[in-house]
């Protein structure tokens, strides 16, 4: 039974929302960040990068305290206002590729995360979890929802459709040419109908935001242990999420770029690769894998197609069927001696939305020796791996939609 709860979001005014909304901090180059803050005093980047005001880098607890100060300044200036009634928020994104994503921003139960009915498919790093927990405890808010996905549901879809007949609270387009819409849903009967449908569900799945959800759970445990009057209704019992139906989730993969061949010659590498793959030299013609267990490779100015030899690999779990895991177990670890996919400096990743031309250009530059293209995984694979209690290798999925910070804020 999934618990989904309305909350009183803190939100930018309609006039400023397009200026406030920001991508994830790490997605900007330093030059992009500074340019946006130079010319846009409303950008949420001013809150999460408070040292900019003093032209210096601020870190740790000092940064967290300044983030809180900048946030309070935005509230005091009337840039942010808080809704009077607990609400769900119907949120729609139409990106430049004309893909549409429509779901519900709501508060989800940290207890459901603890019970593993909010399921994950990625490992998290304990230090990052703890850092974000401390950050939220200090600043007192979270401005970026965790992306969750749920089975398509006709009743929920109908409520969303009815809500969209009303005037949108927000409608704005970003410089990425993505258009964002938000409707406030505070009708108690409609809220109850959505809650009843989620109560019938056994599980929902984290699509993106594993560290934020893990940190929210740590916060819940910490605050609960310190509160002798804990009753389960406190704000720390929940974390902000954006829930979209499974049919709307878009999963891309990450291609792999490797800096060297681990001391092997091109010929020796191909001979060793032959143990696991049927290899075809495509010359200058790029090969695009069309189905699982096919890979493209670019090496020494030529494209290759790789077809996994089924007799050379055992499929015992859902993870064994994941192309990112297959490539790791057959090539990266045994042949190229790359064991730590998260930290080894010899491997880099490029979003598979970038085509083979990107792989070719960086390998031809000499920065990398070989590049591999993978098929994207799908929602069913993600769910099966989560259901079996397994986790995907790092950079297995690049999931859309990508959310903006500062549009709805959950206060603790």
One Martini backbone bead per residue (centre of mass of N, CA, C, O) as a GRO file, in nm:
protein
  412
    1UNK     BB    1   0.091   0.039   0.027
    2UNK     BB    2   0.063   0.366  -0.090
    3UNK     BB    3   0.177   0.680   0.031
    4UNK     BB    4   0.005   0.988  -0.048
    5UNK     BB    5   0.077   1.347  -0.001
    6UNK     BB    6  -0.015   1.646   0.061
    7UNK     BB    7   0.115   1.991   0.024
    8UNK     BB    8   0.272   2.305   0.109
    9UNK     BB    9   0.398   2.480  -0.122
   10UNK     BB   10   0.678   2.644  -0.225
   11UNK     BB   11   0.656   2.923  -0.462
   12UNK     BB   12   0.675   3.090  -0.724
   13UNK     BB   13   0.579   3.325  -0.895
   14UNK     BB   14   0.444   3.365  -1.199
   15UNK     BB   15   0.654   3.593  -1.288
   16UNK     BB   16   0.933   3.413  -1.183
   17UNK     BB   17   0.959   3.106  -1.254
   18UNK     BB   18   1.139   3.116  -1.519
   19UNK     BB   19   1.383   3.242  -1.350
   20UNK     BB   20   1.419   3.037  -1.115
   21UNK     BB   21   1.449   2.798  -1.272
   22UNK     BB   22   1.673   2.507  -1.245
   23UNK     BB   23   1.912   2.318  -1.293
   24UNK     BB   24   2.130   2.119  -1.205
   25UNK     BB   25   2.420   2.233  -1.085
   26UNK     BB   26   2.619   2.019  -1.239
   27UNK     BB   27   2.511   2.090  -1.546
   28UNK     BB   28   2.695   2.328  -1.525
   29UNK     BB   29   2.909   2.538  -1.609
   30UNK     BB   30   3.086   2.785  -1.481
   31UNK     BB   31   3.008   2.990  -1.700
   32UNK     BB   32   2.702   2.947  -1.692
   33UNK     BB   33   2.653   3.015  -1.398
   34UNK     BB   34   2.770   3.303  -1.396
   35UNK     BB   35   2.591   3.419  -1.616
   36UNK     BB   36   2.317   3.373  -1.477
   37UNK     BB   37   2.389   3.537  -1.217
   38UNK     BB   38   2.460   3.807  -1.352
   39UNK     BB   39   2.151   3.828  -1.516
   40UNK     BB   40   1.986   3.657  -1.271
   41UNK     BB   41   1.844   3.726  -0.960
   42UNK     BB   42   1.625   3.467  -0.954
   43UNK     BB   43   1.797   3.238  -0.947
   44UNK     BB   44   1.845   2.941  -0.777
   45UNK     BB   45   2.158   2.959  -0.780
   46UNK     BB   46   2.182   3.172  -0.548
   47UNK     BB   47   2.111   2.968  -0.325
   48UNK     BB   48   2.320   2.718  -0.392
   49UNK     BB   49   2.540   2.979  -0.445
   50UNK     BB   50   2.615   3.199  -0.201
   51UNK     BB   51   2.920   3.291  -0.258
   52UNK     BB   52   2.874   3.482  -0.501
   53UNK     BB   53   2.812   3.741  -0.339
   54UNK     BB   54   3.139   3.721  -0.229
   55UNK     BB   55   3.343   3.597  -0.433
   56UNK     BB   56   3.329   3.291  -0.303
   57UNK     BB   57   3.408   2.986  -0.174
   58UNK     BB   58   3.163   2.773  -0.015
   59UNK     BB   59   3.159   2.526   0.249
   60UNK     BB   60   2.967   2.330   0.410
   61UNK     BB   61   2.813   2.460   0.679
   62UNK     BB   62   2.841   2.749   0.576
   63UNK     BB   63   2.681   2.705   0.317
   64UNK     BB   64   2.414   2.605   0.437
   65UNK     BB   65   2.351   2.871   0.590
   66UNK     BB   66   2.347   3.051   0.333
   67UNK     BB   67   2.121   2.909   0.188
   68UNK     BB   68   1.908   2.982   0.395
   69UNK     BB   69   1.935   3.287   0.365
   70UNK     BB   70   1.862   3.309   0.065
   71UNK     BB   71   1.584   3.182   0.091
   72UNK     BB   72   1.466   3.392   0.289
   73UNK     BB   73   1.502   3.632   0.096
   74UNK     BB   74   1.302   3.530  -0.119
   75UNK     BB   75   1.060   3.536   0.073
   76UNK     BB   76   1.078   3.835   0.170
   77UNK     BB   77   1.056   3.939  -0.143
   78UNK     BB   78   0.817   3.752  -0.283
   79UNK     BB   79   0.911   3.512  -0.469
   80UNK     BB   80   0.801   3.336  -0.239
   81UNK     BB   81   0.522   3.116  -0.179
   82UNK     BB   82   0.257   2.976   0.020
   83UNK     BB   83   0.033   2.750   0.040
   84UNK     BB   84  -0.268   2.702   0.222
   85UNK     BB   85  -0.319   2.423   0.087
   86UNK     BB   86  -0.308   2.108   0.055
   87UNK     BB   87  -0.135   1.963  -0.234
   88UNK     BB   88  -0.136   1.880  -0.553
   89UNK     BB   89   0.081   1.857  -0.859
   90UNK     BB   90   0.038   1.914  -1.183
   91UNK     BB   91   0.297   1.803  -1.414
   92UNK     BB   92   0.427   1.939  -1.725
   93UNK     BB   93   0.637   1.820  -2.001
   94UNK     BB   94   0.767   1.972  -2.306
   95UNK     BB   95   0.992   1.893  -2.524
   96UNK     BB   96   1.187   1.945  -2.810
   97UNK     BB   97   1.085   1.637  -2.899
   98UNK     BB   98   0.773   1.616  -2.805
   99UNK     BB   99   0.781   1.512  -2.526
  100UNK     BB  100   0.561   1.381  -2.271
  101UNK     BB  101   0.514   1.476  -1.916
  102UNK     BB  102   0.282   1.346  -1.664
  103UNK     BB  103   0.221   1.438  -1.317
  104UNK     BB  104   0.282   1.411  -0.955
  105UNK     BB  105   0.322   1.623  -0.690
  106UNK     BB  106   0.445   1.480  -0.380
  107UNK     BB  107   0.429   1.313  -0.074
  108UNK     BB  108   0.641   1.067   0.060
  109UNK     BB  109   0.714   0.781   0.239
  110UNK     BB  110   0.976   0.678   0.439
  111UNK     BB  111   0.849   0.409   0.530
  112UNK     BB  112   0.822   0.289   0.243
  113UNK     BB  113   1.125   0.279   0.200
  114UNK     BB  114   1.187   0.092   0.440
  115UNK     BB  115   0.984  -0.141   0.320
  116UNK     BB  116   1.033  -0.165   0.002
  117UNK     BB  117   0.789  -0.010  -0.180
  118UNK     BB  118   1.023   0.175  -0.249
  119UNK     BB  119   1.218   0.118  -0.520
  120UNK     BB  120   1.551   0.027  -0.613
  121UNK     BB  121   1.848   0.028  -0.871
  122UNK     BB  122   2.065   0.183  -0.693
  123UNK     BB  123   2.344   0.278  -0.564
  124UNK     BB  124   2.483   0.433  -0.277
  125UNK     BB  125   2.657   0.691  -0.106
  126UNK     BB  126   2.705   0.748   0.217
  127UNK     BB  127   2.830   1.035   0.212
  128UNK     BB  128   2.607   1.165   0.038
  129UNK     BB  129   2.372   1.106   0.220
  130UNK     BB  130   2.478   1.258   0.473
  131UNK     BB  131   2.518   1.535   0.344
  132UNK     BB  132   2.219   1.581   0.259
  133UNK     BB  133   2.096   1.555   0.534
  134UNK     BB  134   2.247   1.798   0.660
  135UNK     BB  135   2.148   2.003   0.460
  136UNK     BB  136   1.841   1.981   0.520
  137UNK     BB  137   1.858   2.040   0.824
  138UNK     BB  138   1.969   2.331   0.778
  139UNK     BB  139   1.775   2.461   0.549
  140UNK     BB  140   1.462   2.326   0.548
  141UNK     BB  141   1.476   2.207   0.241
  142UNK     BB  142   1.331   2.094  -0.082
  143UNK     BB  143   1.370   2.150  -0.458
  144UNK     BB  144   1.388   1.833  -0.558
  145UNK     BB  145   1.241   1.580  -0.692
  146UNK     BB  146   1.167   1.260  -0.694
  147UNK     BB  147   1.164   1.007  -0.936
  148UNK     BB  148   0.865   0.833  -1.006
  149UNK     BB  149   0.703   0.512  -1.081
  150UNK     BB  150   0.387   0.391  -1.217
  151UNK     BB  151   0.126   0.229  -1.297
  152UNK     BB  152  -0.100   0.254  -1.507
  153UNK     BB  153  -0.397   0.475  -1.447
  154UNK     BB  154  -0.712   0.568  -1.523
  155UNK     BB  155  -0.805   0.734  -1.277
  156UNK     BB  156  -0.563   0.923  -1.257
  157UNK     BB  157  -0.576   1.025  -1.549
  158UNK     BB  158  -0.854   1.159  -1.518
  159UNK     BB  159  -0.782   1.365  -1.299
  160UNK     BB  160  -0.560   1.505  -1.458
  161UNK     BB  161  -0.735   1.591  -1.697
  162UNK     BB  162  -0.933   1.765  -1.536
  163UNK     BB  163  -0.722   1.961  -1.418
  164UNK     BB  164  -0.624   2.068  -1.711
  165UNK     BB  165  -0.888   2.249  -1.757
  166UNK     BB  166  -0.754   2.443  -1.601
  167UNK     BB  167  -0.576   2.692  -1.499
  168UNK     BB  168  -0.253   2.752  -1.510
  169UNK     BB  169  -0.011   2.851  -1.297
  170UNK     BB  170   0.196   2.746  -1.517
  171UNK     BB  171   0.382   2.884  -1.815
  172UNK     BB  172   0.701   2.781  -1.943
  173UNK     BB  173   1.015   2.850  -2.113
  174UNK     BB  174   1.319   2.735  -2.184
  175UNK     BB  175   1.637   2.736  -2.326
  176UNK     BB  176   1.574   2.419  -2.401
  177UNK     BB  177   1.267   2.411  -2.504
  178UNK     BB  178   1.101   2.367  -2.247
  179UNK     BB  179   0.769   2.306  -2.135
  180UNK     BB  180   0.594   2.427  -1.844
  181UNK     BB  181   0.341   2.285  -1.623
  182UNK     BB  182   0.102   2.397  -1.358
  183UNK     BB  183  -0.129   2.239  -1.126
  184UNK     BB  184  -0.354   2.283  -0.876
  185UNK     BB  185  -0.458   2.019  -0.633
  186UNK     BB  186  -0.729   2.080  -0.378
  187UNK     BB  187  -0.936   1.867  -0.411
  188UNK     BB  188  -1.047   1.638  -0.188
  189UNK     BB  189  -1.173   1.420  -0.374
  190UNK     BB  190  -0.937   1.394  -0.572
  191UNK     BB  191  -0.724   1.323  -0.364
  192UNK     BB  192  -0.863   1.065  -0.257
  193UNK     BB  193  -0.864   0.911  -0.524
  194UNK     BB  194  -0.557   0.895  -0.554
  195UNK     BB  195  -0.495   0.759  -0.285
  196UNK     BB  196  -0.660   0.499  -0.338
  197UNK     BB  197  -0.491   0.401  -0.581
  198UNK     BB  198  -0.217   0.381  -0.429
  199UNK     BB  199  -0.314   0.178  -0.209
  200UNK     BB  200  -0.330  -0.062  -0.432
  201UNK     BB  201  -0.032  -0.054  -0.444
  202UNK     BB  202   0.272  -0.226  -0.390
  203UNK     BB  203   0.452  -0.044  -0.593
  204UNK     BB  204   0.729   0.175  -0.646
  205UNK     BB  205   0.975   0.357  -0.851
  206UNK     BB  206   1.290   0.460  -0.879
  207UNK     BB  207   1.438   0.658  -1.131
  208UNK     BB  208   1.528   0.937  -0.981
  209UNK     BB  209   1.696   0.998  -0.668
  210UNK     BB  210   1.849   0.806  -0.461
  211UNK     BB  211   1.995   1.004  -0.265
  212UNK     BB  212   1.749   1.169  -0.174
  213UNK     BB  213   1.587   0.931  -0.055
  214UNK     BB  214   1.804   0.826   0.141
  215UNK     BB  215   1.834   1.095   0.297
  216UNK     BB  216   1.537   1.114   0.387
  217UNK     BB  217   1.551   0.860   0.559
  218UNK     BB  218   1.770   0.956   0.754
  219UNK     BB  219   1.612   1.197   0.857
  220UNK     BB  220   1.376   1.042   0.972
  221UNK     BB  221   1.537   0.875   1.179
  222UNK     BB  222   1.667   1.110   1.330
  223UNK     BB  223   1.410   1.276   1.408
  224UNK     BB  224   1.254   1.049   1.547
  225UNK     BB  225   1.469   0.991   1.776
  226UNK     BB  226   1.435   1.307   1.890
  227UNK     BB  227   1.110   1.255   1.913
  228UNK     BB  228   0.890   1.190   2.175
  229UNK     BB  229   0.620   1.300   1.986
  230UNK     BB  230   0.591   1.111   1.769
  231UNK     BB  231   0.318   1.063   1.490
  232UNK     BB  232   0.376   1.080   1.152
  233UNK     BB  233   0.310   1.400   1.053
  234UNK     BB  234   0.569   1.499   1.005
  235UNK     BB  235   0.766   1.626   0.757
  236UNK     BB  236   1.004   1.404   0.787
  237UNK     BB  237   0.814   1.158   0.677
  238UNK     BB  238   0.874   1.310   0.400
  239UNK     BB  239   0.905   1.329   0.033
  240UNK     BB  240   0.958   1.476  -0.259
  241UNK     BB  241   0.764   1.396  -0.561
  242UNK     BB  242   0.759   1.261  -0.902
  243UNK     BB  243   0.480   1.109  -1.063
  244UNK     BB  244   0.492   0.867  -1.326
  245UNK     BB  245   0.407   0.681  -1.569
  246UNK     BB  246   0.561   0.422  -1.727
  247UNK     BB  247   0.490   0.511  -2.029
  248UNK     BB  248   0.662   0.802  -1.984
  249UNK     BB  249   0.921   0.673  -1.946
  250UNK     BB  250   1.262   0.757  -2.035
  251UNK     BB  251   1.532   0.542  -2.156
  252UNK     BB  252   1.865   0.583  -2.152
  253UNK     BB  253   2.197   0.551  -2.211
  254UNK     BB  254   2.550   0.469  -2.178
  255UNK     BB  255   2.840   0.522  -2.314
  256UNK     BB  256   3.173   0.392  -2.365
  257UNK     BB  257   3.500   0.521  -2.263
  258UNK     BB  258   3.845   0.427  -2.338
  259UNK     BB  259   4.184   0.510  -2.300
  260UNK     BB  260   4.277   0.197  -2.308
  261UNK     BB  261   4.408  -0.157  -2.367
  262UNK     BB  262   4.585  -0.271  -2.134
  263UNK     BB  263   4.849  -0.333  -2.335
  264UNK     BB  264   4.706  -0.400  -2.590
  265UNK     BB  265   4.662  -0.481  -2.890
  266UNK     BB  266   4.439  -0.475  -3.129
  267UNK     BB  267   4.463  -0.778  -3.204
  268UNK     BB  268   4.451  -0.898  -2.915
  269UNK     BB  269   4.180  -0.778  -2.839
  270UNK     BB  270   4.009  -0.918  -3.060
  271UNK     BB  271   4.074  -1.208  -2.978
  272UNK     BB  272   3.956  -1.189  -2.688
  273UNK     BB  273   3.670  -1.094  -2.781
  274UNK     BB  274   3.592  -1.360  -2.941
  275UNK     BB  275   3.495  -1.530  -2.695
  276UNK     BB  276   3.212  -1.346  -2.668
  277UNK     BB  277   3.214  -1.251  -2.984
  278UNK     BB  278   3.069  -1.154  -3.276
  279UNK     BB  279   3.267  -1.010  -3.535
  280UNK     BB  280   3.221  -0.702  -3.729
  281UNK     BB  281   3.347  -0.517  -3.989
  282UNK     BB  282   3.228  -0.178  -4.085
  283UNK     BB  283   3.421   0.041  -4.087
  284UNK     BB  284   3.280   0.357  -4.170
  285UNK     BB  285   3.013   0.220  -4.068
  286UNK     BB  286   2.786   0.260  -3.851
  287UNK     BB  287   2.677   0.085  -3.560
  288UNK     BB  288   2.342   0.007  -3.438
  289UNK     BB  289   2.202  -0.116  -3.184
  290UNK     BB  290   1.875  -0.299  -3.178
  291UNK     BB  291   1.943  -0.502  -2.940
  292UNK     BB  292   2.005  -0.698  -2.710
  293UNK     BB  293   2.344  -0.804  -2.708
  294UNK     BB  294   2.437  -0.549  -2.860
  295UNK     BB  295   2.733  -0.387  -3.004
  296UNK     BB  296   2.931  -0.111  -3.037
  297UNK     BB  297   3.254  -0.030  -3.205
  298UNK     BB  298   3.540   0.192  -3.172
  299UNK     BB  299   3.853   0.127  -3.360
  300UNK     BB  300   4.094   0.254  -3.532
  301UNK     BB  301   3.876   0.387  -3.751
  302UNK     BB  302   3.655   0.156  -3.673
  303UNK     BB  303   3.368  -0.029  -3.705
  304UNK     BB  304   3.178  -0.251  -3.484
  305UNK     BB  305   3.014  -0.557  -3.437
  306UNK     BB  306   2.854  -0.704  -3.141
  307UNK     BB  307   2.779  -1.051  -3.062
  308UNK     BB  308   2.667  -1.240  -2.832
  309UNK     BB  309   2.764  -1.538  -2.693
  310UNK     BB  310   2.549  -1.740  -2.529
  311UNK     BB  311   2.768  -1.964  -2.433
  312UNK     BB  312   2.955  -1.726  -2.274
  313UNK     BB  313   2.687  -1.667  -2.093
  314UNK     BB  314   2.515  -1.623  -1.792
  315UNK     BB  315   2.155  -1.641  -1.699
  316UNK     BB  316   2.029  -1.578  -1.360
  317UNK     BB  317   1.948  -1.274  -1.377
  318UNK     BB  318   1.839  -0.961  -1.448
  319UNK     BB  319   2.127  -0.840  -1.459
  320UNK     BB  320   2.247  -1.036  -1.685
  321UNK     BB  321   2.056  -0.875  -1.913
  322UNK     BB  322   2.235  -0.630  -1.889
  323UNK     BB  323   2.442  -0.462  -2.090
  324UNK     BB  324   2.627  -0.318  -1.885
  325UNK     BB  325   2.700  -0.587  -1.740
  326UNK     BB  326   2.807  -0.751  -1.978
  327UNK     BB  327   3.040  -0.561  -2.053
  328UNK     BB  328   3.182  -0.579  -1.782
  329UNK     BB  329   3.216  -0.906  -1.768
  330UNK     BB  330   3.361  -0.930  -2.075
  331UNK     BB  331   3.556  -0.654  -2.086
  332UNK     BB  332   3.631  -0.443  -1.865
  333UNK     BB  333   3.742  -0.643  -1.653
  334UNK     BB  334   3.908  -0.882  -1.805
  335UNK     BB  335   4.057  -0.694  -2.037
  336UNK     BB  336   4.078  -0.377  -1.900
  337UNK     BB  337   4.082  -0.355  -1.581
  338UNK     BB  338   3.783  -0.254  -1.492
  339UNK     BB  339   3.629  -0.232  -1.167
  340UNK     BB  340   3.567   0.083  -1.113
  341UNK     BB  341   3.305   0.258  -1.252
  342UNK     BB  342   3.308   0.527  -1.071
  343UNK     BB  343   3.652   0.592  -1.041
  344UNK     BB  344   3.781   0.525  -1.300
  345UNK     BB  345   3.977   0.722  -1.522
  346UNK     BB  346   3.951   0.528  -1.792
  347UNK     BB  347   3.641   0.602  -1.771
  348UNK     BB  348   3.364   0.710  -1.973
  349UNK     BB  349   3.056   0.899  -2.032
  350UNK     BB  350   2.780   0.893  -2.279
  351UNK     BB  351   2.503   0.986  -2.386
  352UNK     BB  352   2.301   0.806  -2.617
  353UNK     BB  353   2.191   1.059  -2.770
  354UNK     BB  354   2.465   1.038  -2.858
  355UNK     BB  355   2.623   0.940  -3.122
  356UNK     BB  356   2.876   0.789  -3.303
  357UNK     BB  357   3.017   1.057  -3.366
  358UNK     BB  358   3.113   1.112  -3.080
  359UNK     BB  359   3.291   0.866  -3.047
  360UNK     BB  360   3.472   0.915  -3.290
  361UNK     BB  361   3.588   1.195  -3.214
  362UNK     BB  362   3.729   1.112  -2.938
  363UNK     BB  363   3.902   0.884  -3.052
  364UNK     BB  364   4.044   1.044  -3.284
  365UNK     BB  365   4.185   1.248  -3.077
  366UNK     BB  366   4.325   1.034  -2.847
  367UNK     BB  367   4.181   1.020  -2.563
  368UNK     BB  368   4.073   0.749  -2.685
  369UNK     BB  369   4.067   0.404  -2.789
  370UNK     BB  370   3.760   0.322  -2.709
  371UNK     BB  371   3.412   0.254  -2.809
  372UNK     BB  372   3.077   0.197  -2.667
  373UNK     BB  373   2.760   0.079  -2.771
  374UNK     BB  374   2.426   0.082  -2.630
  375UNK     BB  375   2.146  -0.032  -2.528
  376UNK     BB  376   1.866   0.039  -2.390
  377UNK     BB  377   1.682   0.014  -2.137
  378UNK     BB  378   1.394  -0.074  -1.938
  379UNK     BB  379   1.141  -0.078  -1.717
  380UNK     BB  380   1.133  -0.385  -1.667
  381UNK     BB  381   1.427  -0.418  -1.593
  382UNK     BB  382   1.430  -0.224  -1.357
  383UNK     BB  383   1.215  -0.377  -1.191
  384UNK     BB  384   1.348  -0.658  -1.174
  385UNK     BB  385   1.602  -0.567  -1.028
  386UNK     BB  386   1.456  -0.447  -0.783
  387UNK     BB  387   1.291  -0.706  -0.703
  388UNK     BB  388   1.580  -0.870  -0.658
  389UNK     BB  389   1.779  -0.667  -0.502
  390UNK     BB  390   1.930  -0.513  -0.723
  391UNK     BB  391   2.197  -0.342  -0.908
  392UNK     BB  392   2.311  -0.120  -1.112
  393UNK     BB  393   2.536   0.007  -1.279
  394UNK     BB  394   2.689   0.267  -1.342
  395UNK     BB  395   2.555   0.427  -1.598
  396UNK     BB  396   2.273   0.281  -1.718
  397UNK     BB  397   2.093   0.551  -1.691
  398UNK     BB  398   1.896   0.795  -1.883
  399UNK     BB  399   1.643   0.993  -1.747
  400UNK     BB  400   1.312   1.077  -1.842
  401UNK     BB  401   1.267   1.341  -1.683
  402UNK     BB  402   1.412   1.656  -1.621
  403UNK     BB  403   1.437   1.852  -1.346
  404UNK     BB  404   1.358   2.141  -1.176
  405UNK     BB  405   1.453   2.383  -0.961
  406UNK     BB  406   1.215   2.579  -0.759
  407UNK     BB  407   0.903   2.518  -0.815
  408UNK     BB  408   0.894   2.314  -0.575
  409UNK     BB  409   0.877   2.331  -0.211
  410UNK     BB  410   0.995   2.146   0.073
  411UNK     BB  411   0.928   2.175   0.407
  412UNK     BB  412   1.072   2.102   0.750
   0.00000   0.00000   0.00000
